[in-house]
XYZ file of C-alpha atoms in Angstrom:
698
model
C 0.018 -0.058 0.019
C 1.377 3.507 -0.896
C 2.231 5.970 1.720
C -0.793 8.161 0.695
C -3.168 5.126 1.087
C -1.752 4.490 4.644
C -2.193 8.171 5.449
C -5.814 8.104 4.373
C -6.521 4.902 6.318
C -5.136 6.494 9.401
C -7.076 9.604 9.119
C -10.184 7.708 8.347
C -9.774 5.515 11.454
C -9.417 8.510 13.770
C -11.820 11.204 12.209
C -14.527 8.840 10.800
C -15.040 6.021 13.239
C -18.602 5.406 12.518
C -17.788 4.768 8.834
C -15.055 2.193 10.010
C -17.645 0.478 12.452
C -19.982 0.158 9.613
C -17.235 -1.689 7.546
C -16.515 -4.037 10.373
C -20.236 -4.899 10.916
C -20.494 -5.417 7.125
C -17.563 -7.750 7.146
C -18.892 -9.868 10.187
C -22.222 -10.096 8.626
C -20.551 -11.489 5.432
C -18.625 -14.129 7.221
C -21.733 -15.240 9.291
C -23.782 -15.400 6.041
C -21.212 -17.537 4.214
C -20.900 -19.880 7.216
C -24.699 -20.148 7.445
C -24.961 -21.145 3.810
C -22.266 -23.706 4.289
C -24.355 -25.269 6.954
C -27.508 -25.093 4.966
C -25.899 -26.926 2.035
C -25.177 -29.832 4.507
C -28.836 -30.248 5.492
C -29.543 -27.870 8.387
C -32.452 -25.470 8.210
C -32.005 -21.794 8.213
C -32.411 -21.131 12.022
C -30.101 -24.116 12.978
C -27.561 -23.108 10.349
C -27.449 -19.570 11.781
C -26.995 -20.801 15.377
C -24.181 -23.211 14.206
C -22.506 -20.273 12.223
C -22.578 -17.926 15.332
C -21.229 -20.700 17.579
C -18.406 -21.424 15.066
C -17.585 -17.710 14.636
C -17.357 -16.830 18.389
C -18.370 -13.928 20.568
C -19.441 -11.305 17.962
C -18.953 -8.349 20.338
C -15.300 -9.460 21.053
C -14.439 -9.800 17.386
C -15.953 -6.388 16.627
C -13.896 -4.856 19.528
C -10.675 -6.451 18.283
C -11.350 -5.378 14.709
C -11.968 -1.778 15.971
C -8.602 -1.861 17.774
C -6.719 -3.242 14.818
C -8.296 -0.721 12.509
C -6.337 2.034 14.368
C -3.014 0.558 12.927
C -2.356 1.270 9.335
C -1.453 -1.650 7.106
C 2.177 -2.760 7.123
C 4.302 -1.273 4.330
C 7.616 -2.310 2.950
C 10.337 -0.814 5.141
C 8.302 -0.786 8.397
C 10.489 -3.697 9.739
C 13.645 -1.733 9.194
C 12.253 1.462 10.942
C 11.153 -0.906 13.900
C 14.445 -2.409 14.225
C 16.216 0.981 14.101
C 13.966 2.315 16.821
C 14.591 -0.879 18.831
C 18.363 -0.357 18.423
C 17.933 3.284 19.314
C 16.174 2.533 22.554
C 18.575 -0.199 23.494
C 21.474 2.216 22.859
C 19.962 5.012 25.083
C 19.303 2.376 27.930
C 22.750 0.963 27.536
C 24.454 4.527 27.690
C 22.333 5.708 30.584
C 23.514 2.677 32.532
C 27.112 3.889 32.215
C 26.545 7.763 32.780
C 30.373 8.331 33.627
C 31.598 6.776 30.379
C 28.882 8.605 28.429
C 29.876 11.907 30.038
C 33.531 11.577 29.233
C 32.896 10.540 25.645
C 30.365 13.416 25.077
C 32.655 15.988 26.525
C 35.778 14.658 24.587
C 33.892 14.814 21.322
C 32.113 18.150 22.098
C 35.474 19.829 22.799
C 36.974 18.469 19.555
C 34.026 19.195 17.295
C 33.318 22.522 18.992
C 36.890 23.927 18.473
C 37.001 22.541 14.789
C 33.486 24.176 14.094
C 34.524 27.557 15.450
C 37.749 27.760 13.577
C 35.994 26.486 10.362
C 33.460 29.257 10.917
C 36.155 31.853 10.651
C 37.772 30.008 7.507
C 34.415 29.733 5.880
C 33.541 33.430 6.397
C 36.972 34.764 5.401
C 38.263 32.374 2.711
C 35.564 30.294 1.346
C 32.496 32.484 1.132
C 32.052 34.173 -2.273
C 32.918 37.879 -2.451
C 29.715 40.124 -2.580
C 30.641 41.614 -6.066
C 29.497 40.751 -9.526
C 31.812 38.173 -11.271
C 34.509 38.591 -8.539
C 36.892 36.423 -10.491
C 37.171 39.076 -13.101
C 38.160 41.828 -10.434
C 41.974 42.526 -9.665
C 44.029 44.767 -7.529
C 46.701 46.653 -9.347
C 49.895 47.377 -7.485
C 53.204 49.113 -8.068
C 56.467 47.829 -6.627
C 59.812 49.452 -6.101
C 62.814 47.473 -7.120
C 65.234 49.969 -5.612
C 63.894 49.590 -2.228
C 62.621 45.948 -2.489
C 58.904 46.680 -1.784
C 56.170 44.670 -3.654
C 52.951 46.378 -2.678
C 53.150 50.075 -3.445
C 50.165 52.349 -3.869
C 49.721 54.432 -7.054
C 50.143 58.060 -7.961
C 47.260 59.882 -9.617
C 49.229 60.528 -12.898
C 50.375 56.996 -13.153
C 46.763 55.707 -12.802
C 45.556 57.801 -15.595
C 48.542 56.705 -17.782
C 47.536 53.140 -16.931
C 43.894 53.818 -17.687
C 44.760 55.188 -21.261
C 47.324 52.673 -22.288
C 46.044 49.362 -20.958
C 44.682 46.663 -23.320
C 43.257 44.175 -20.879
C 40.882 46.027 -18.444
C 37.289 46.854 -19.071
C 37.157 49.512 -16.414
C 39.415 50.947 -13.688
C 39.134 52.905 -10.600
C 41.308 54.473 -7.741
C 40.414 55.088 -4.207
C 41.833 56.555 -1.005
C 40.672 56.115 2.555
C 41.046 59.305 4.767
C 39.229 60.049 7.973
C 36.717 62.851 7.697
C 34.622 64.660 10.297
C 30.789 64.155 9.762
C 28.415 66.568 11.328
C 24.617 66.798 10.920
C 21.940 68.887 12.702
C 20.492 66.196 14.890
C 23.639 64.340 16.179
C 27.047 64.901 17.581
C 30.046 65.064 15.212
C 31.997 62.019 14.654
C 35.047 60.653 12.763
C 34.250 58.378 9.837
C 36.440 56.339 7.610
C 35.658 57.768 4.185
C 36.633 56.349 0.819
C 37.505 58.888 -2.098
C 36.479 56.871 -5.117
C 36.768 57.695 -8.805
C 33.669 57.406 -11.027
C 34.053 53.875 -12.050
C 34.623 52.424 -8.587
C 31.225 50.788 -8.210
C 31.159 49.766 -11.934
C 34.435 47.885 -11.496
C 32.959 45.953 -8.446
C 29.517 45.674 -10.106
C 27.865 46.777 -6.932
C 24.766 49.085 -6.801
C 23.350 50.693 -3.845
C 20.049 49.020 -2.544
C 18.594 52.503 -1.899
C 19.407 55.470 -4.194
C 21.993 55.550 -7.024
C 25.694 55.465 -7.591
C 27.990 58.550 -8.523
C 27.213 60.353 -11.715
C 30.497 60.769 -13.878
C 30.224 64.624 -13.677
C 30.216 64.425 -9.850
C 33.794 63.018 -9.899
C 35.048 66.035 -11.896
C 37.149 68.697 -10.154
C 34.485 71.135 -8.660
C 31.519 68.685 -9.095
C 28.663 68.478 -6.730
C 29.326 67.092 -3.232
C 27.526 63.781 -2.830
C 28.050 60.706 -0.620
C 26.907 57.070 -0.447
C 26.677 55.566 2.996
C 27.495 51.985 3.999
C 24.748 50.087 5.686
C 26.563 50.041 8.951
C 26.845 53.812 9.029
C 23.181 54.124 7.808
C 21.986 51.974 10.774
C 24.245 53.458 13.506
C 24.044 57.278 12.599
C 20.507 57.396 11.036
C 18.831 54.517 12.657
C 17.918 52.851 9.241
C 15.566 55.723 8.419
C 14.948 55.840 4.629
C 14.471 59.536 4.919
C 18.188 59.797 5.200
C 18.317 59.358 1.346
C 18.418 62.886 -0.099
C 19.483 64.541 3.272
C 22.377 66.646 3.596
C 25.362 66.139 5.900
C 28.560 68.113 6.529
C 31.887 66.461 5.662
C 34.967 68.382 6.921
C 32.921 71.562 6.670
C 31.397 70.879 3.135
C 27.658 70.387 2.802
C 27.160 66.989 1.146
C 24.010 65.225 -0.108
C 23.316 61.410 0.541
C 22.547 59.913 -2.707
C 22.711 56.189 -1.974
C 22.981 53.535 0.709
C 24.820 50.388 0.186
C 23.673 46.817 1.106
C 24.781 45.184 4.490
C 27.209 42.584 2.674
C 29.309 45.260 0.988
C 32.729 45.663 2.665
C 35.403 47.095 0.595
C 37.631 48.543 1.706
C 36.970 46.823 4.924
C 36.955 49.843 7.157
C 34.970 52.139 4.868
C 31.882 53.848 6.229
C 30.981 56.191 3.342
C 32.003 56.991 -0.170
C 32.548 60.355 -1.881
C 33.775 61.107 -5.340
C 37.473 61.867 -5.573
C 37.129 64.902 -7.847
C 40.657 64.492 -9.018
C 42.141 64.574 -12.522
C 45.581 63.716 -13.921
C 47.004 67.034 -12.788
C 45.695 67.029 -9.219
C 48.717 65.475 -7.669
C 52.450 65.208 -8.488
C 53.544 61.951 -9.913
C 55.834 61.315 -6.931
C 52.914 61.415 -4.469
C 51.765 57.953 -4.010
C 48.763 56.891 -1.870
C 45.982 55.587 -3.942
C 44.753 51.970 -4.404
C 43.684 50.707 -7.849
C 41.147 48.162 -8.826
C 40.083 46.974 -12.265
C 37.788 44.636 -14.030
C 39.508 42.399 -16.671
C 37.860 42.322 -20.085
C 35.900 39.050 -20.684
C 38.615 37.343 -22.813
C 41.597 38.395 -20.811
C 43.543 36.446 -18.088
C 45.526 37.449 -14.988
C 48.790 36.403 -16.776
C 48.048 38.524 -19.805
C 47.103 41.479 -17.518
C 50.383 41.235 -15.718
C 52.375 41.226 -18.973
C 50.475 44.170 -20.203
C 50.810 46.424 -16.958
C 54.590 45.322 -16.860
C 55.237 46.899 -20.309
C 53.328 50.024 -19.376
C 55.424 50.448 -16.151
C 58.567 50.051 -18.264
C 57.547 52.715 -20.513
C 56.734 55.108 -17.752
C 60.217 54.502 -16.124
C 61.712 55.740 -19.315
C 59.440 58.738 -19.727
C 59.461 59.798 -16.115
C 62.931 58.582 -14.801
C 62.858 61.162 -11.860
C 59.706 59.687 -10.233
C 59.281 56.239 -11.650
C 62.865 54.909 -11.708
C 62.755 51.291 -10.455
C 58.894 51.264 -10.248
C 56.932 48.306 -11.819
C 53.403 47.254 -11.895
C 51.701 43.862 -11.176
C 48.290 42.437 -10.988
C 46.635 40.329 -8.138
C 43.076 38.883 -7.884
C 40.887 40.757 -5.486
C 40.430 37.737 -3.504
C 43.988 37.262 -2.912
C 44.688 40.929 -2.179
C 42.030 40.636 0.576
C 43.012 37.238 2.077
C 46.587 36.472 1.255
C 48.003 37.710 4.601
C 45.674 35.645 6.743
C 45.213 32.470 4.555
C 48.163 30.448 5.838
C 47.615 31.366 9.647
C 43.902 30.411 9.323
C 44.631 27.181 7.521
C 47.360 26.080 10.050
C 44.960 26.975 12.977
C 42.322 24.752 11.376
C 44.821 21.941 10.801
C 45.792 22.268 14.415
C 42.217 21.805 15.767
C 41.552 19.014 13.439
C 44.613 17.176 14.881
C 43.023 17.848 18.327
C 39.822 16.339 16.879
C 41.871 13.240 15.810
C 43.369 12.933 19.186
C 39.877 13.116 20.783
C 38.642 10.343 18.219
C 41.606 8.153 19.241
C 40.754 8.641 22.986
C 37.062 7.717 22.355
C 37.982 4.666 20.348
C 40.237 3.474 23.204
C 37.540 3.986 25.557
C 34.950 2.017 23.366
C 37.506 -0.704 23.097
C 37.661 -0.943 26.929
C 33.866 -0.884 27.143
C 33.561 -3.548 24.541
C 35.733 -5.901 26.295
C 33.905 -5.208 29.666
C 30.545 -6.215 27.797
C 31.978 -9.370 26.219
C 29.908 -11.761 28.348
C 26.681 -9.658 27.570
C 27.329 -9.908 23.934
C 28.175 -13.515 24.122
C 24.720 -14.085 25.755
C 22.935 -12.154 22.995
C 24.704 -14.155 20.427
C 23.926 -17.480 22.033
C 20.149 -16.732 22.173
C 20.100 -15.798 18.441
C 21.631 -12.353 17.696
C 23.713 -12.558 14.541
C 26.828 -10.653 14.080
C 25.010 -8.102 11.696
C 22.792 -7.254 14.513
C 25.692 -6.810 16.968
C 27.647 -4.734 14.552
C 24.401 -2.541 13.884
C 23.791 -2.102 17.680
C 27.422 -1.083 18.236
C 27.458 1.505 15.499
C 24.076 2.873 16.675
C 25.451 3.506 20.103
C 28.597 5.155 18.680
C 26.604 7.310 16.255
C 24.280 8.417 19.015
C 27.050 9.518 21.158
C 28.642 11.354 18.100
C 25.574 13.217 17.166
C 24.907 14.394 20.703
C 28.540 15.410 21.161
C 28.271 17.294 17.785
C 25.211 19.091 19.203
C 27.116 20.148 22.358
C 30.030 21.046 20.137
C 27.906 23.498 18.202
C 27.003 25.087 21.452
C 30.594 25.306 22.494
C 31.450 26.709 18.962
C 28.877 29.432 19.363
C 30.567 30.836 22.590
C 34.082 30.035 21.303
C 33.377 32.104 18.127
C 32.417 35.176 20.201
C 35.693 34.786 22.049
C 37.691 34.449 18.882
C 36.154 37.567 17.379
C 36.726 39.534 20.579
C 40.461 38.868 20.392
C 40.776 38.908 16.495
C 42.853 41.772 15.119
C 40.886 44.680 13.495
C 42.779 43.816 10.242
C 41.019 40.363 9.796
C 39.177 40.835 6.508
C 35.496 40.125 6.182
C 34.894 39.886 9.972
C 31.367 40.778 9.561
C 30.757 37.810 7.304
C 31.864 35.374 10.136
C 28.805 33.592 11.700
C 27.317 30.178 12.331
C 25.326 29.213 9.130
C 24.062 26.245 7.067
C 27.443 25.510 5.792
C 28.969 25.444 9.307
C 26.147 23.244 10.506
C 26.762 20.849 7.689
C 30.370 20.909 8.398
C 29.640 20.033 12.115
C 27.280 17.298 11.154
C 29.675 15.767 8.777
C 32.326 15.979 11.598
C 29.972 14.277 14.030
C 29.129 11.568 11.511
C 32.583 11.012 10.559
C 33.827 10.730 14.178
C 31.149 8.266 14.871
C 32.071 6.211 12.011
C 35.781 6.425 12.904
C 35.497 5.585 16.619
C 32.808 3.048 16.073
C 33.846 0.889 13.274
C 36.782 -0.812 14.950
C 35.158 -1.828 18.185
C 31.988 -2.826 16.154
C 34.267 -4.922 13.819
C 35.966 -6.582 16.878
C 32.447 -7.711 18.036
C 31.582 -9.126 14.668
C 34.751 -11.194 14.201
C 35.186 -12.715 17.722
C 33.762 -16.052 18.587
C 31.460 -14.812 21.328
C 30.005 -18.198 22.307
C 33.409 -19.561 22.840
C 33.980 -16.512 25.120
C 30.881 -17.351 26.985
C 32.020 -20.892 27.688
C 35.566 -19.822 28.680
C 34.479 -16.899 30.905
C 34.501 -13.105 30.319
C 37.785 -11.607 29.367
C 39.529 -14.857 28.302
C 39.091 -14.278 24.776
C 41.199 -11.089 24.314
C 43.009 -11.529 21.059
C 46.503 -10.366 20.272
C 45.055 -8.380 17.343
C 42.802 -6.445 19.750
C 45.823 -5.629 22.012
C 47.733 -4.522 19.018
C 45.121 -2.357 17.679
C 44.605 -0.549 21.138
C 48.474 -0.178 21.349
C 48.434 1.373 17.816
C 45.740 3.852 18.849
C 47.829 4.904 22.008
C 50.902 5.514 19.658
C 48.825 7.527 17.244
C 47.497 9.655 20.198
C 50.937 10.230 21.493
C 52.214 11.162 18.044
C 49.554 13.675 17.412
C 49.847 15.136 20.950
C 53.638 15.541 20.347
C 53.017 17.465 17.150
C 50.552 19.630 18.681
C 52.625 20.270 21.868
C 55.712 20.895 19.605
C 53.860 23.563 17.682
C 52.254 25.220 20.698
C 55.720 25.414 22.220
C 57.236 26.939 19.161
C 54.341 29.420 19.040
C 54.660 30.365 22.785
C 58.413 30.625 22.241
C 57.919 33.041 19.339
C 55.416 35.005 21.270
C 57.746 35.252 24.274
C 60.540 36.467 22.120
C 58.304 39.194 20.647
C 57.381 40.288 24.018
C 61.058 40.631 24.725
C 61.830 42.742 21.845
C 62.585 46.329 22.568
C 60.471 48.408 20.083
C 62.694 51.426 20.649
C 60.217 53.354 22.623
C 58.378 53.070 25.978
C 54.647 52.463 25.569
C 53.808 52.537 29.272
C 51.683 55.367 30.106
C 51.340 56.761 26.522
C 48.035 57.529 25.016
C 47.396 58.588 21.500
C 44.639 60.624 19.742
C 44.018 60.753 16.044
C 43.485 64.341 14.658
C 42.466 65.268 11.348
C 41.591 68.873 10.211
C 38.993 69.757 7.638
C 40.640 71.030 4.450
C 37.814 73.648 4.103
C 39.122 75.565 7.206
C 42.711 74.277 7.270
C 44.371 74.386 3.769
C 46.681 71.497 3.378
C 47.739 71.735 -0.121
C 50.898 69.606 -0.880
C 52.448 72.442 -2.785
C 52.314 74.710 0.407
C 54.014 72.211 2.756
C 55.660 72.893 5.181
C 54.182 76.480 5.275
C 50.712 75.465 6.429
C 50.032 78.623 8.671
C 46.470 77.545 9.880
C 47.396 74.159 10.567
C 50.607 75.133 12.557
C 48.453 77.552 14.577
C 46.025 74.788 15.482
C 48.728 72.282 16.332
C 50.528 74.998 18.530
C 47.296 75.779 20.492
C 46.456 72.024 20.869
C 49.825 71.292 22.374
C 49.615 74.233 24.723
C 46.243 73.269 26.052
C 47.082 69.481 26.369
C 50.108 70.390 28.312
C 48.030 72.004 30.833
C 45.898 68.891 31.533
C 46.516 67.587 35.076
C 48.659 64.412 34.934
C 50.198 64.885 31.482
C 54.007 64.976 31.698
C 54.613 65.911 28.066
C 52.597 65.964 24.732
C 53.681 65.727 21.100
C 52.345 65.614 17.660
C 53.591 63.268 14.911
C 52.449 62.536 11.440
C 52.326 58.953 12.284
C 52.370 56.643 15.300
C 55.570 55.038 16.401
C 54.874 51.750 14.771
C 53.519 53.183 11.609
C 55.967 52.912 8.638
C 54.883 56.536 7.453
C 55.869 57.774 3.926
C 59.096 57.934 2.150
C 61.148 60.603 0.470
C 64.275 60.897 -1.659
C 67.172 62.934 -0.432
C 70.802 63.958 -1.195
C 73.670 64.706 1.236
C 75.393 68.130 0.682
C 78.992 67.681 -0.302
C 78.510 64.280 -1.635
C 78.761 63.282 -5.456
C 75.742 64.256 -7.434
C 73.294 61.402 -7.999
C 70.802 61.287 -10.775
C 67.390 62.075 -9.537
C 65.938 58.671 -10.359
C 68.813 56.981 -8.509
C 68.517 58.911 -5.348
C 67.981 56.843 -2.189
C 64.699 56.954 -0.404
C 64.092 56.939 3.329
C 61.271 57.053 5.804
C 60.174 60.437 6.959
C 58.207 61.158 10.228
C 57.202 64.908 10.828
C 57.143 65.462 14.597
C 56.958 68.180 17.245
C 59.932 68.846 19.474
C 58.816 66.822 22.530
C 58.116 63.613 20.484
C 61.267 61.704 21.474
C 60.856 62.766 25.177
C 57.092 61.647 25.180
C 57.903 58.240 23.723
C 61.170 57.734 25.807
C 63.266 57.551 22.520
C 66.843 58.027 23.638
C 69.207 60.745 22.191
C 72.516 59.216 21.066
C 74.255 62.267 19.652
C 73.727 66.021 19.152
C 70.939 68.001 20.975
C 67.168 67.447 21.269
C 64.719 69.327 19.165
C 63.593 72.584 20.645
C 60.487 74.668 20.501
C 62.684 77.315 18.743
C 63.052 74.963 15.797
C 59.536 75.162 15.094
C 59.510 78.986 14.361
C 59.497 80.252 10.760
C 62.667 82.240 11.222
C 64.623 79.314 12.734
C 67.066 77.409 10.405
C 65.577 74.098 9.098
C 66.824 71.138 11.257
C 66.397 67.311 11.128
C 66.905 64.304 13.398
C 68.052 60.937 12.149
C 67.925 57.460 13.709
C 70.864 55.275 14.422
C 70.197 53.146 11.265
C 70.544 56.086 9.035
C 73.833 57.272 10.720
C 75.337 53.802 10.328
C 74.433 53.535 6.630
C 75.302 57.112 5.434
C 77.931 58.227 7.822
C 80.297 55.192 8.272
C 83.518 57.292 8.922
C 82.010 60.636 9.493
C 80.065 62.499 12.019
C 76.377 62.829 11.086
C 75.562 65.766 13.301
C 76.197 69.014 11.445
C 75.814 67.475 7.908
C 73.130 68.827 5.682
C 70.396 66.968 3.730
C 68.258 68.172 0.969
C 64.662 66.864 0.409
C 61.855 68.450 -1.661
C 64.193 71.446 -2.470
C 64.523 72.300 1.314
C 68.104 71.804 2.841
C 68.162 70.892 6.638
C 70.935 70.397 9.167
C 71.226 67.131 11.198
C 71.130 68.178 14.937
C 70.373 64.841 16.492
C 70.863 61.072 16.139
C 68.243 59.108 17.979
C 67.711 55.413 18.886
C 66.007 53.111 16.365
C 62.434 52.401 16.581
C 61.063 49.056 14.993
C 58.351 50.747 12.874
C 58.438 47.922 10.282
C 57.240 45.314 12.807
C 58.808 43.867 15.972
C 60.374 40.918 13.921
C 62.047 43.312 11.404
C 65.059 45.611 11.758
C 64.885 49.395 11.647
C 65.265 51.037 8.420
C 66.933 54.557 8.050
């Protein structure tokens, strides 16, 4: 009978009992009538034949009651016996495990820890490395970088003139865009001012990514021209936090760095590029807006449909070579190369995440080996029970099925507990994760993670259950019953258990060794002297709106309004109770900052394109005192050095002095940068601004 027929029968028996009773009465009458006719054919009259038929049939009321009870059970279908056997095995497994609560608890906790840790790390891997990027045809999107062969750097940002030359000369890109991510001050009439991470984007930015706002529109091309209308597109995160998700924000006006700006679009919640971006505004830059030597812009591009990454790399390499010849002063040693957008976002974290996932999977294997050994021990203690079951008719197949049922039940419950641990473990992981971890907002428990956890649970159940189950099926359990419990332990069983112990120890040694090396590296990093004293030092980021504080590159360092603000800021901050000293710097002590070419007065002339390039940090006089950076030679910078009438001075670090003044005294020498000559008045200690594991550059 089909499933539909069974369902119809079941519904009918419960919701139309009178109809079922009528069928039963009709069936009883039919049988009595047939038996009456049978007696009539053998010579009895009608009355005697009816009495004989009722006597032969039995009590009619009892038969009717039995039939009514049986009518509540649908007819048996093919496969019902398998389900019944499975339910019986499951009930027996539950009873068996509850009789050994200590064993069950240890196994469940062991599996829960292994599966939970693996699921938590896989959630991070899935969100960062495996989930598709929220762009249209992301395989066609690339990041274009410059490199600097003279200084050995691989990922250099672009200058605006280099970008426009690339856009004009390339043969492989369908569209290109550049972007930069400064901090701006956002003010509006109904809320407090706030700092936002803005992205200055060129007109084809959203076209390259193939992303459209879910409310409003993208930029019009004319809005990206110098002097164009001031408009902005908000990310979903800023829209929710600043405007409470109010659709009326679209079309309203905000103030960005003192300039009135209209909100024309709101992006979807899944869009995250660049990672820290909170709003987007048109760059309004053309090819002449910045000097060719001023780098600081990221470049993305969409490959034409028939082009490949290899072909794109060849094309941009040729363009870079031509620019080196044409603009030797600024582009000497600069090349170009192309990287997929996926690799550009995840290359720095891929290896650490995969290593971490591999480590927790090793922990899971150790847990499985532990559970398998526990199951072996339990199987040996139950040998007499299994022998009795075998003696009264249980086949090897039934014993194998029952053993696997118990193991799979433990594994699935352990997997459920593991998911609970993974939820809390994931919150802890995200709390300590570095802010630079890409796609952090995409990390969450989802269907893929649930499927992974279920597969782990099923796999663990199969791994830890198949060996004890196979041992049951191979052993002569009846012989064990005759000889007594424990007498039939085979050499093969002992060898298998010993092998599991060896595997456990080997995996544990690998994990402990890796953890020891990691802790040793961490300890060494803690012992590294960064070159400054971070204790008691606080930092505040300050960014001034260009509408009130002109900061044109061509006017540096004569930025009168900016200097006045900084002087007043330092004076007021120095009067705050508890402050010993205050200073201003273009970058924090661990930020590499920017670079500049220079010449040393009195040395042999060097062609402009061949000049060395060193890191630059613009600081106020008390910078070294505030950070505890030691003075090795010369005098400290003084407040007088900041005055316009004072002669220009400069301080260099120890690495600079060792490289460029091997047999000379650096203090008193003169350097020329950007057409301005300065005297070296101080040599200070090195600061590890390139990272604690790297040396200090000049």
